mmCIF file of C-alpha atoms and ligand atoms in Angstrom:
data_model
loop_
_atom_site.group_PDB
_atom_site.id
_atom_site.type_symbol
_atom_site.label_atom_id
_atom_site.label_comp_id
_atom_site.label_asym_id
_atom_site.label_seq_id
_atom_site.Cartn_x
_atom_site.Cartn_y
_atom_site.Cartn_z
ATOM 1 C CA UNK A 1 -2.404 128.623 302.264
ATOM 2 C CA UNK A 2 -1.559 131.744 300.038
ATOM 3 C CA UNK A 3 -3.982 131.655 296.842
ATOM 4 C CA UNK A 4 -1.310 131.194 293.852
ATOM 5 C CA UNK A 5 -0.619 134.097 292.100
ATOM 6 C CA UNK A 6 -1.069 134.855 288.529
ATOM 7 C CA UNK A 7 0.513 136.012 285.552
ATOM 8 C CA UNK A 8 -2.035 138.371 283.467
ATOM 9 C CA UNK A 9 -0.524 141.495 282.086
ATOM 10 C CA UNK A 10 2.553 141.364 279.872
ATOM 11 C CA UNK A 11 4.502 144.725 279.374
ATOM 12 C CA UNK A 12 6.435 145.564 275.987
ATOM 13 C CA UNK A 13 8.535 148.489 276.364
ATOM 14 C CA UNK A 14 8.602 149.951 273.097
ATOM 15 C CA UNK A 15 10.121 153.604 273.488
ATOM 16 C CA UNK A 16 13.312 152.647 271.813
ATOM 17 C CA UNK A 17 14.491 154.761 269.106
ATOM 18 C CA UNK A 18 15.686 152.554 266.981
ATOM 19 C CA UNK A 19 18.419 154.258 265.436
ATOM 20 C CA UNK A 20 20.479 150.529 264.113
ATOM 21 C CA UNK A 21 17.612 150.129 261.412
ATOM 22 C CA UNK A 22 17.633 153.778 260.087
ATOM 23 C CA UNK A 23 16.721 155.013 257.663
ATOM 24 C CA UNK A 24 13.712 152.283 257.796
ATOM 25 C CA UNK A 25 13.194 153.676 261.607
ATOM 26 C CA UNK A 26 12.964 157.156 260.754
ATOM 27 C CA UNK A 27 9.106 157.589 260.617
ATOM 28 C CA UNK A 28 8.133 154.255 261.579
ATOM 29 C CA UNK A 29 8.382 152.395 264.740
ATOM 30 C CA UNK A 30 11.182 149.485 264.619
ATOM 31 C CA UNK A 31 8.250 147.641 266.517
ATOM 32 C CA UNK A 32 6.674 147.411 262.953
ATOM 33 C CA UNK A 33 8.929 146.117 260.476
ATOM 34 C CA UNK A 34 7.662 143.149 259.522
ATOM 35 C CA UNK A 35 9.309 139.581 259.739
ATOM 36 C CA UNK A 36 7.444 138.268 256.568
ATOM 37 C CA UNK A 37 4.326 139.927 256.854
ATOM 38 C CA UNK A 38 3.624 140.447 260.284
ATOM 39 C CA UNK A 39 5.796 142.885 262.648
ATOM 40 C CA UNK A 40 8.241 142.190 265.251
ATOM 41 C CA UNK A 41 5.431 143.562 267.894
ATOM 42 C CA UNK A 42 3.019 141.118 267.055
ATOM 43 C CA UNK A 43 4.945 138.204 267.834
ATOM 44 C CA UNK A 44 5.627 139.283 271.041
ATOM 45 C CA UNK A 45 1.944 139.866 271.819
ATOM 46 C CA UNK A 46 0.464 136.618 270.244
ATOM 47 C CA UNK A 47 3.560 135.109 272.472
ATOM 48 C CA UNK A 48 1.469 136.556 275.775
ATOM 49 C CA UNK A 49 -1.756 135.718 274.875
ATOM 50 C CA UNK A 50 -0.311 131.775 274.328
ATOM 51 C CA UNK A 51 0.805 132.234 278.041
ATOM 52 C CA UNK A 52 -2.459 133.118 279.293
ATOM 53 C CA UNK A 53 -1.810 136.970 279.427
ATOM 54 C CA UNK A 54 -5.013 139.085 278.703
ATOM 55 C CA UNK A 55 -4.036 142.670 279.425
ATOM 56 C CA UNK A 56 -1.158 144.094 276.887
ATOM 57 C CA UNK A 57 0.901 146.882 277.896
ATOM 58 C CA UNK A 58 2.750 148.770 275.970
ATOM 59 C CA UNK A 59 5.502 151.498 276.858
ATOM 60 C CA UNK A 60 5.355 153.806 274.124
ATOM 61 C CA UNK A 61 7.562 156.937 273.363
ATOM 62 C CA UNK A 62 7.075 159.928 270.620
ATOM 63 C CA UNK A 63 6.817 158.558 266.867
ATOM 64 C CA UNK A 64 4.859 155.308 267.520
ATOM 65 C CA UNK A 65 1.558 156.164 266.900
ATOM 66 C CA UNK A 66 1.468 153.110 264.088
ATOM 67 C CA UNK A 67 1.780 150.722 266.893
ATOM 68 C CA UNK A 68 -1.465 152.110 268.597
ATOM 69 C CA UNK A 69 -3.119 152.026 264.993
ATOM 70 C CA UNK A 70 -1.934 148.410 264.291
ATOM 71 C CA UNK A 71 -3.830 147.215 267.217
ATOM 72 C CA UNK A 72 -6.597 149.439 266.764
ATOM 73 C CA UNK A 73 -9.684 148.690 264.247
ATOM 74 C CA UNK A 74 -9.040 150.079 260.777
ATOM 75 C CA UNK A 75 -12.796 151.437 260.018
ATOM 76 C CA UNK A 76 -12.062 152.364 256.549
ATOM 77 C CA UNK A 77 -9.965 149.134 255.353
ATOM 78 C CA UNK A 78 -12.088 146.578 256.856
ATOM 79 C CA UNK A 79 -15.360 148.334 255.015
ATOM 80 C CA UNK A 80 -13.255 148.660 251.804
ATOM 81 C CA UNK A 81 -12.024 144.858 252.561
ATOM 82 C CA UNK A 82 -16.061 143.879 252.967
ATOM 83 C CA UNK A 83 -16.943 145.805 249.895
ATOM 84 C CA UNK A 84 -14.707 144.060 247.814
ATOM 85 C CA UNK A 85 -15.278 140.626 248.980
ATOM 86 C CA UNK A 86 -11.802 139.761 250.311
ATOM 87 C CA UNK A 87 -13.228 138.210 253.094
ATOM 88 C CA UNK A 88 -9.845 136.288 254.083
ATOM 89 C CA UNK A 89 -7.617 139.722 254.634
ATOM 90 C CA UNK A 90 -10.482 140.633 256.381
ATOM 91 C CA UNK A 91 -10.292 137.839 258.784
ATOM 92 C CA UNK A 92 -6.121 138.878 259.272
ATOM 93 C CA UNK A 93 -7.168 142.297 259.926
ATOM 94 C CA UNK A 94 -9.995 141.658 262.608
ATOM 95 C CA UNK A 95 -8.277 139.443 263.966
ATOM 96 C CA UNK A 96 -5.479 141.843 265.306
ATOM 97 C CA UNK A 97 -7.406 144.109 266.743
ATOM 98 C CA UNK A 98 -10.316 141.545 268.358
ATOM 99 C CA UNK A 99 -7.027 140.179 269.399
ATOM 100 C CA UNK A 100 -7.119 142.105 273.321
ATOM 101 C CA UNK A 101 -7.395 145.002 275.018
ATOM 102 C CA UNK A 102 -3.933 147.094 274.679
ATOM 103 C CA UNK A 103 -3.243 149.723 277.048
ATOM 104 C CA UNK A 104 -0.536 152.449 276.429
ATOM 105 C CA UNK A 105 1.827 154.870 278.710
ATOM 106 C CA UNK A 106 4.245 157.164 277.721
ATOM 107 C CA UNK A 107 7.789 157.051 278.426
ATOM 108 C CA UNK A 108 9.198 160.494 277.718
ATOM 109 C CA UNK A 109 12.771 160.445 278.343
ATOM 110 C CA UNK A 110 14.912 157.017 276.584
ATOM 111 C CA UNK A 111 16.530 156.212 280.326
ATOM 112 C CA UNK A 112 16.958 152.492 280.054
ATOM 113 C CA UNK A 113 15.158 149.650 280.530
ATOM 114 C CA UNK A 114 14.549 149.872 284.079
ATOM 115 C CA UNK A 115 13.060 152.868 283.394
ATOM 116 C CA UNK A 116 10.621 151.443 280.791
ATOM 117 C CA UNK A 117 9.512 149.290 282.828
ATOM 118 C CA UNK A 118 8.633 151.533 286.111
ATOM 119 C CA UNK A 119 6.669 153.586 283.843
ATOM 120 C CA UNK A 120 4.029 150.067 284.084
ATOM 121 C CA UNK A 121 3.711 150.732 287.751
ATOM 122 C CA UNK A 122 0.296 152.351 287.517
ATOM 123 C CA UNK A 123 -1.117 149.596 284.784
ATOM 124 C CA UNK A 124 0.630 146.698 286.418
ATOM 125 C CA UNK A 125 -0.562 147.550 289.862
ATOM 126 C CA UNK A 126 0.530 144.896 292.525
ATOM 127 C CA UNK A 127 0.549 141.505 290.596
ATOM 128 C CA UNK A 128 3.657 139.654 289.101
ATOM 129 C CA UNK A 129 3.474 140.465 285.501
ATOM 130 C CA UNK A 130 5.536 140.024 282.259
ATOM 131 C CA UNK A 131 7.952 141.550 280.506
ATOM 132 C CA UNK A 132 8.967 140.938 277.038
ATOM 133 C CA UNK A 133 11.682 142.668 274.843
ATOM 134 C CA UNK A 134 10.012 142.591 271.443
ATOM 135 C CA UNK A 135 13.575 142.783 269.325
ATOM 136 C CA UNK A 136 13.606 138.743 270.916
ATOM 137 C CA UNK A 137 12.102 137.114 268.629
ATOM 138 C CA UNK A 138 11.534 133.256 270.421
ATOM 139 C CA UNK A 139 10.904 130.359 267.903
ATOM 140 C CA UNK A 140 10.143 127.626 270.091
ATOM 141 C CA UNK A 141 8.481 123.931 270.480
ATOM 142 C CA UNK A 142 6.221 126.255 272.989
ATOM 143 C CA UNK A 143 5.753 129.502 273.409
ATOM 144 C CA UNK A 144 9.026 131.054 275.522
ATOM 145 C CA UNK A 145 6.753 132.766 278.053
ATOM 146 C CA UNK A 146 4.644 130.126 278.692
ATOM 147 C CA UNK A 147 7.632 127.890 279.427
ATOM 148 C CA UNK A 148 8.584 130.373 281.787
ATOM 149 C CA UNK A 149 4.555 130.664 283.234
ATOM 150 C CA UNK A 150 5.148 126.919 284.008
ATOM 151 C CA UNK A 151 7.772 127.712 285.940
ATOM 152 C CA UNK A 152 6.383 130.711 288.053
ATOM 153 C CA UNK A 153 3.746 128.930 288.728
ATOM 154 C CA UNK A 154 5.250 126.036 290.929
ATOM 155 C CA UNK A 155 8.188 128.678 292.246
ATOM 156 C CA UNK A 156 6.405 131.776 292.228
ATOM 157 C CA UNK A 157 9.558 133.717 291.674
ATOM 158 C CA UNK A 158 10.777 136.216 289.274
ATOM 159 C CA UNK A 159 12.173 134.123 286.485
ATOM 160 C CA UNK A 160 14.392 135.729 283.774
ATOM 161 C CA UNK A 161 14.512 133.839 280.577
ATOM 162 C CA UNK A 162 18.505 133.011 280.167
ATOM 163 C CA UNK A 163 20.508 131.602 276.934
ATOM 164 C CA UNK A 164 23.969 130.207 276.933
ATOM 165 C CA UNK A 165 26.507 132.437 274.884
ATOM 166 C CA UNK A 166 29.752 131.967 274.617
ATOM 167 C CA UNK A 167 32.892 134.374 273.967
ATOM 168 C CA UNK A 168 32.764 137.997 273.468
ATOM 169 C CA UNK A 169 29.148 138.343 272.662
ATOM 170 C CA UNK A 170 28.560 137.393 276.370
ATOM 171 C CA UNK A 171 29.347 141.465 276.656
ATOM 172 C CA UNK A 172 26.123 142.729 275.064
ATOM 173 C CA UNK A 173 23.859 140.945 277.497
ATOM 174 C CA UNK A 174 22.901 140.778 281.598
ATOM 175 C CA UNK A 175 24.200 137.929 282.859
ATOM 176 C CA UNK A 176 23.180 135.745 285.447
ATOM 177 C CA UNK A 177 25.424 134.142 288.366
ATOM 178 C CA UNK A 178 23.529 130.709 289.493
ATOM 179 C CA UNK A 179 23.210 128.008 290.315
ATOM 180 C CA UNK A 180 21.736 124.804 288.415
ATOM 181 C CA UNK A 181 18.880 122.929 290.183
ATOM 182 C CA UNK A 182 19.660 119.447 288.520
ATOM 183 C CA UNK A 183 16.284 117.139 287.743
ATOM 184 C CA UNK A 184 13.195 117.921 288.963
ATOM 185 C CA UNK A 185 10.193 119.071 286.890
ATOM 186 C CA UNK A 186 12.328 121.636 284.522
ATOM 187 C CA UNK A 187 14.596 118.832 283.658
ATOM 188 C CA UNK A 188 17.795 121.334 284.718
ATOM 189 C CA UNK A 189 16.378 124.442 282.856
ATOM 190 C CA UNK A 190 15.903 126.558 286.475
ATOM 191 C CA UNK A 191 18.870 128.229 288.054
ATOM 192 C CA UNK A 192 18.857 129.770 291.169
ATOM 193 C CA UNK A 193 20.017 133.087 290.511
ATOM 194 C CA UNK A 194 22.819 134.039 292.676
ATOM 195 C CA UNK A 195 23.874 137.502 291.424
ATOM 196 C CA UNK A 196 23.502 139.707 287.843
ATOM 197 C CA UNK A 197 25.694 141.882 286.105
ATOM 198 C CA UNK A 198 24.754 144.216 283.442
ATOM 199 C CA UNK A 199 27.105 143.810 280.084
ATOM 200 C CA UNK A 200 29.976 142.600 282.029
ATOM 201 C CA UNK A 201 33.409 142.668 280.266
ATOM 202 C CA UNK A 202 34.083 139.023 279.005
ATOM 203 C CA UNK A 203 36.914 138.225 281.930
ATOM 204 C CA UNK A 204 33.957 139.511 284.447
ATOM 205 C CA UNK A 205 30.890 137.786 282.870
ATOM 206 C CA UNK A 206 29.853 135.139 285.965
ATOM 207 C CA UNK A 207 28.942 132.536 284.031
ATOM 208 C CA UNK A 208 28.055 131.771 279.931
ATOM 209 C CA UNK A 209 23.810 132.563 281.131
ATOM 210 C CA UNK A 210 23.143 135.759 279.117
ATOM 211 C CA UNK A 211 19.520 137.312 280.110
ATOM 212 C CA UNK A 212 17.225 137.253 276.601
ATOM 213 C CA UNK A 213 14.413 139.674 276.745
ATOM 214 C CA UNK A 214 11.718 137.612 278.616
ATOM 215 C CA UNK A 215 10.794 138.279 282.168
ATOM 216 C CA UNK A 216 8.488 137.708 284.857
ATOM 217 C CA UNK A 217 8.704 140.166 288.040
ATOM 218 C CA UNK A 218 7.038 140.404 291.181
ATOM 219 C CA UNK A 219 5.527 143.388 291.583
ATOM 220 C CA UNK A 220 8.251 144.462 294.326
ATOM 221 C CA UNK A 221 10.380 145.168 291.611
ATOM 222 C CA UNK A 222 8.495 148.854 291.149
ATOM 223 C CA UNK A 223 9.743 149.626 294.738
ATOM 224 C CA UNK A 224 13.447 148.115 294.205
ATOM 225 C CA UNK A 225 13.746 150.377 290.419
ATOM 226 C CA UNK A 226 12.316 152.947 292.274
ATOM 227 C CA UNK A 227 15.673 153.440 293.949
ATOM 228 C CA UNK A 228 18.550 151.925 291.613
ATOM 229 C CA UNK A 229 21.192 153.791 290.787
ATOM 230 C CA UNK A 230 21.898 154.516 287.279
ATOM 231 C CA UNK A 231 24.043 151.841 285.809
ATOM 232 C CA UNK A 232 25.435 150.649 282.438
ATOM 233 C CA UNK A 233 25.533 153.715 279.650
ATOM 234 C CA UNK A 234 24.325 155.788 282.266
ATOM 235 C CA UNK A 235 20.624 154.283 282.095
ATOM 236 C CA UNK A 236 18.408 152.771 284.612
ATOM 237 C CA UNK A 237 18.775 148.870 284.052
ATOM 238 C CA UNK A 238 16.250 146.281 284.603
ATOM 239 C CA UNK A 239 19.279 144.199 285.809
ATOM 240 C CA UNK A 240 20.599 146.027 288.358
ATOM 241 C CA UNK A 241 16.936 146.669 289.814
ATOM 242 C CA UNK A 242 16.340 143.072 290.008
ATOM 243 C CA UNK A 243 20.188 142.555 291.931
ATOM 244 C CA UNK A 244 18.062 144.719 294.267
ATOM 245 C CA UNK A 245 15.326 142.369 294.264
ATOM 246 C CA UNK A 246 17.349 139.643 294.989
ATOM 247 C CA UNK A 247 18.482 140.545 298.621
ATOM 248 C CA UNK A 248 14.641 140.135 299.479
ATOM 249 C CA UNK A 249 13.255 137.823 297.269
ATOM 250 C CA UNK A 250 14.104 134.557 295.292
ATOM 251 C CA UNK A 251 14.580 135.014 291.238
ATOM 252 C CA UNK A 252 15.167 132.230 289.125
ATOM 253 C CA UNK A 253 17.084 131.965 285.885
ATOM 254 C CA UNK A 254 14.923 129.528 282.844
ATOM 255 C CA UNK A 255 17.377 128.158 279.846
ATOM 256 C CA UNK A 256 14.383 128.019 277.679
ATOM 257 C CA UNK A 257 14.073 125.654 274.829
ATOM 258 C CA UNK A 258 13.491 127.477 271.381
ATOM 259 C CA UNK A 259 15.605 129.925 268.700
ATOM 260 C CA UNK A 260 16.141 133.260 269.791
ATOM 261 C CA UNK A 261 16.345 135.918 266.824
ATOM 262 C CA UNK A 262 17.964 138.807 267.650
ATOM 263 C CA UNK A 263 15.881 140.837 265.000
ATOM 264 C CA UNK A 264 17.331 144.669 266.065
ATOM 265 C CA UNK A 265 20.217 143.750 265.026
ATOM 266 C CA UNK A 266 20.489 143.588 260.758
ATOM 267 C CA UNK A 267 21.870 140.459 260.686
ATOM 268 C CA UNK A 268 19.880 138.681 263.156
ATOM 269 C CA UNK A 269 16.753 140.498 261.578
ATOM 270 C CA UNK A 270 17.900 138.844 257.702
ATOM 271 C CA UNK A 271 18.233 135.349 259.497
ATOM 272 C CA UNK A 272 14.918 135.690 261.006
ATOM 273 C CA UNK A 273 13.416 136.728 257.816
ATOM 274 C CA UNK A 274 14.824 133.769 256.074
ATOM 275 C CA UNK A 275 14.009 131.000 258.335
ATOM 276 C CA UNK A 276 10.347 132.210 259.335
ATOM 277 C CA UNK A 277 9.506 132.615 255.110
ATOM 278 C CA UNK A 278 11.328 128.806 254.973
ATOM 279 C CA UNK A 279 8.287 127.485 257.676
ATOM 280 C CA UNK A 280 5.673 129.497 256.141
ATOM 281 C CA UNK A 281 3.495 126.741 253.697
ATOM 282 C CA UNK A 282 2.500 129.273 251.194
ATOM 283 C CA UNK A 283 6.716 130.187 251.045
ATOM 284 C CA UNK A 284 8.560 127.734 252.517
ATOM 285 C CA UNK A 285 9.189 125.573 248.537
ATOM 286 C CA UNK A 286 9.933 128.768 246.415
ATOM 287 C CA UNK A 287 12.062 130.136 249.398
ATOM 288 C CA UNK A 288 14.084 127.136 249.373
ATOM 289 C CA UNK A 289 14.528 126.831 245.774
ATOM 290 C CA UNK A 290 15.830 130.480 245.593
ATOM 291 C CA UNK A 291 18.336 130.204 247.937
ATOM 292 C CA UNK A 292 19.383 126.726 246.539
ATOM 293 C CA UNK A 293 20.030 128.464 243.213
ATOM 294 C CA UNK A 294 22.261 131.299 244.487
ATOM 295 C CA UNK A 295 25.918 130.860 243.577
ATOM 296 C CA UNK A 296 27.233 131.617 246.394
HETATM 297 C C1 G1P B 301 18.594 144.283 277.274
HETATM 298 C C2 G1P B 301 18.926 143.954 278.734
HETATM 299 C C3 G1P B 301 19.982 142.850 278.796
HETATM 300 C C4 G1P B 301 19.523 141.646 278.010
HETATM 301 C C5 G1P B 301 19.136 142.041 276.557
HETATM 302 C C6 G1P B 301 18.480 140.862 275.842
HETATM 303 O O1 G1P B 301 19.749 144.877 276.691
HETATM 304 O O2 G1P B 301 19.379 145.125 279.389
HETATM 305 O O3 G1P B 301 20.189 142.480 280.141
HETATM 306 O O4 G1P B 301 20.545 140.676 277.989
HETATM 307 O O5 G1P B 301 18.208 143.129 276.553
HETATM 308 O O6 G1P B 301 18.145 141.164 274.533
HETATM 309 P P1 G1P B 301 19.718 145.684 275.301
HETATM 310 O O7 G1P B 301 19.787 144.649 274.223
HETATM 311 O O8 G1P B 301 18.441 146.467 275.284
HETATM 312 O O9 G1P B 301 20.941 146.541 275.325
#
């Protein structure tokens, strides 16, 4: 019997220029603006480790040297932290960077997802790994990813995280085409993917199973990006490499159970703000009172 595979390294492309949050993005990463007081990145990665991920990978392009910095140690605030006694932000700021060991790669040219993500090949080597969008921000009973480990590891598949979404929105995401696999251990979360499409127009979308930005891919994916064709907005997509995939190996859709914030977009960033300061203990009662007393 094959030994079962696991899923160890999560990859975060990150090379984005984030030009819907500017001026905020214009010398700092949009990786880094902080839901509350932590930044989008973070999530993401603490999201891995809950899945059992140990090796961090992040796809990095020009102007994000503060996400390598976050990460890293901070010599002269944690002695300046010690010296004053403040041995609780302490604790917050070791803890991020005793968090893992993060490894970097450049991705010089913004060509698409797809493109992000075959810049990984040399970190990722030949094991199924992870792949999370850190803009999708997943508020969920358990982590998203680890929903979706559970998943991989009785099909040991590809799995995309999918989301229903209905009307026009359906044309800012990949969408899948499949097929439900009713009862069973995932309770009807798993579809068997039949067929993707990139941003379809609404009368095209296949179905109402938009792709949210959590994946886990067989290594063969490298080989199948390696020769897609340029697709949607002229970029290499993720989605069309992993139609590819699909003539030679199984992928699997997962309606995961959580929120999704859709925090790079302004909106979607506000409503995350709001409802992660309404959980927070040391927030949640003056939050709630403020926004009681607005007259709106
Ligand atoms: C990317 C993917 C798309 C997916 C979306 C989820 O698109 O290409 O398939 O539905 O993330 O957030 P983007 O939002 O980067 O345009």
């Amino acid at each position: 019997m094959k030994t079962k595979m696991k899923v160890r390294k999560a990859v975060f492309p990150a090379a984005g220029l984030g030009t819907r949050f500017l001026p905020a993005t214009k010398s700092m990463p949009k990786e880094m603006l902080p839901l509350v007081d932590k930044p989008i990145i973070q999530y993401g990665v603490e999201e891995a480790l809950a899945a059992g991920c140990d090796q961090i990978i992040i796809v990095t392009g020009r102007g994000k040297a503060a996400i390598e910095d976050h990460f890293d140690q901070s010599y002269e605030l944690e002695s300046l932290l010690q010296e004053k006694g403040k041995s609780d932000l302490l604790a917050i700021v070791r803890q991020i960077s005793d968090m893992i060991h993060v490894a970097y790669v450049r991705q010089k040219q913004a060509l698409g997802l797809g493109h992000a993500v075959l810049m990984a090949r040399e970190l990722v080597g030949n094991e199924p790994f992870a792949v999370l969008l850190a803009d999708d921000v997943i508020d969920g009973p358990k982590p998203c990813l680890k929903q979706m480990v559970e998943a991989f590891e009785e099909t040991q598949s590809s799995i995309i995280a999918t989301q229903a979404v209905d009307g026009p929105m359906i044309s800012s995401y990949g969408v899948i085409d499949g097929k439900q696999i009713k009862g069973g251990k995932f309770g009807g979360r798993l579809f068997d993917v039949k067929n993707l499409v990139e941003k379809p127009k609404m009368e095209d979308a296949p179905s109402n199973q938009a792709i949210i930005g959590r994946y886990i891919l067989t290594p063969e994916i490298f080989k199948t990006l390696d020769r897609t064709p340029l697709g949607a907005g002229g970029e290499l997509q993720l989605t069309d490499g992993m139609r590819l995939l699909l003539k030679k190996e199984k992928i699997y859709g997962y309606n995961f159970e959580g929120v999704r914030h859709d925090t790079g977009d302004k909106l979607g960033f506000l409503k995350a703000t709001v409802e992660f300061a309404l959980k927070r203990k040391d927030l949640g009662k003056p939050m709630r009172e403020y926004l009681k007393g607005l007259k709106l």
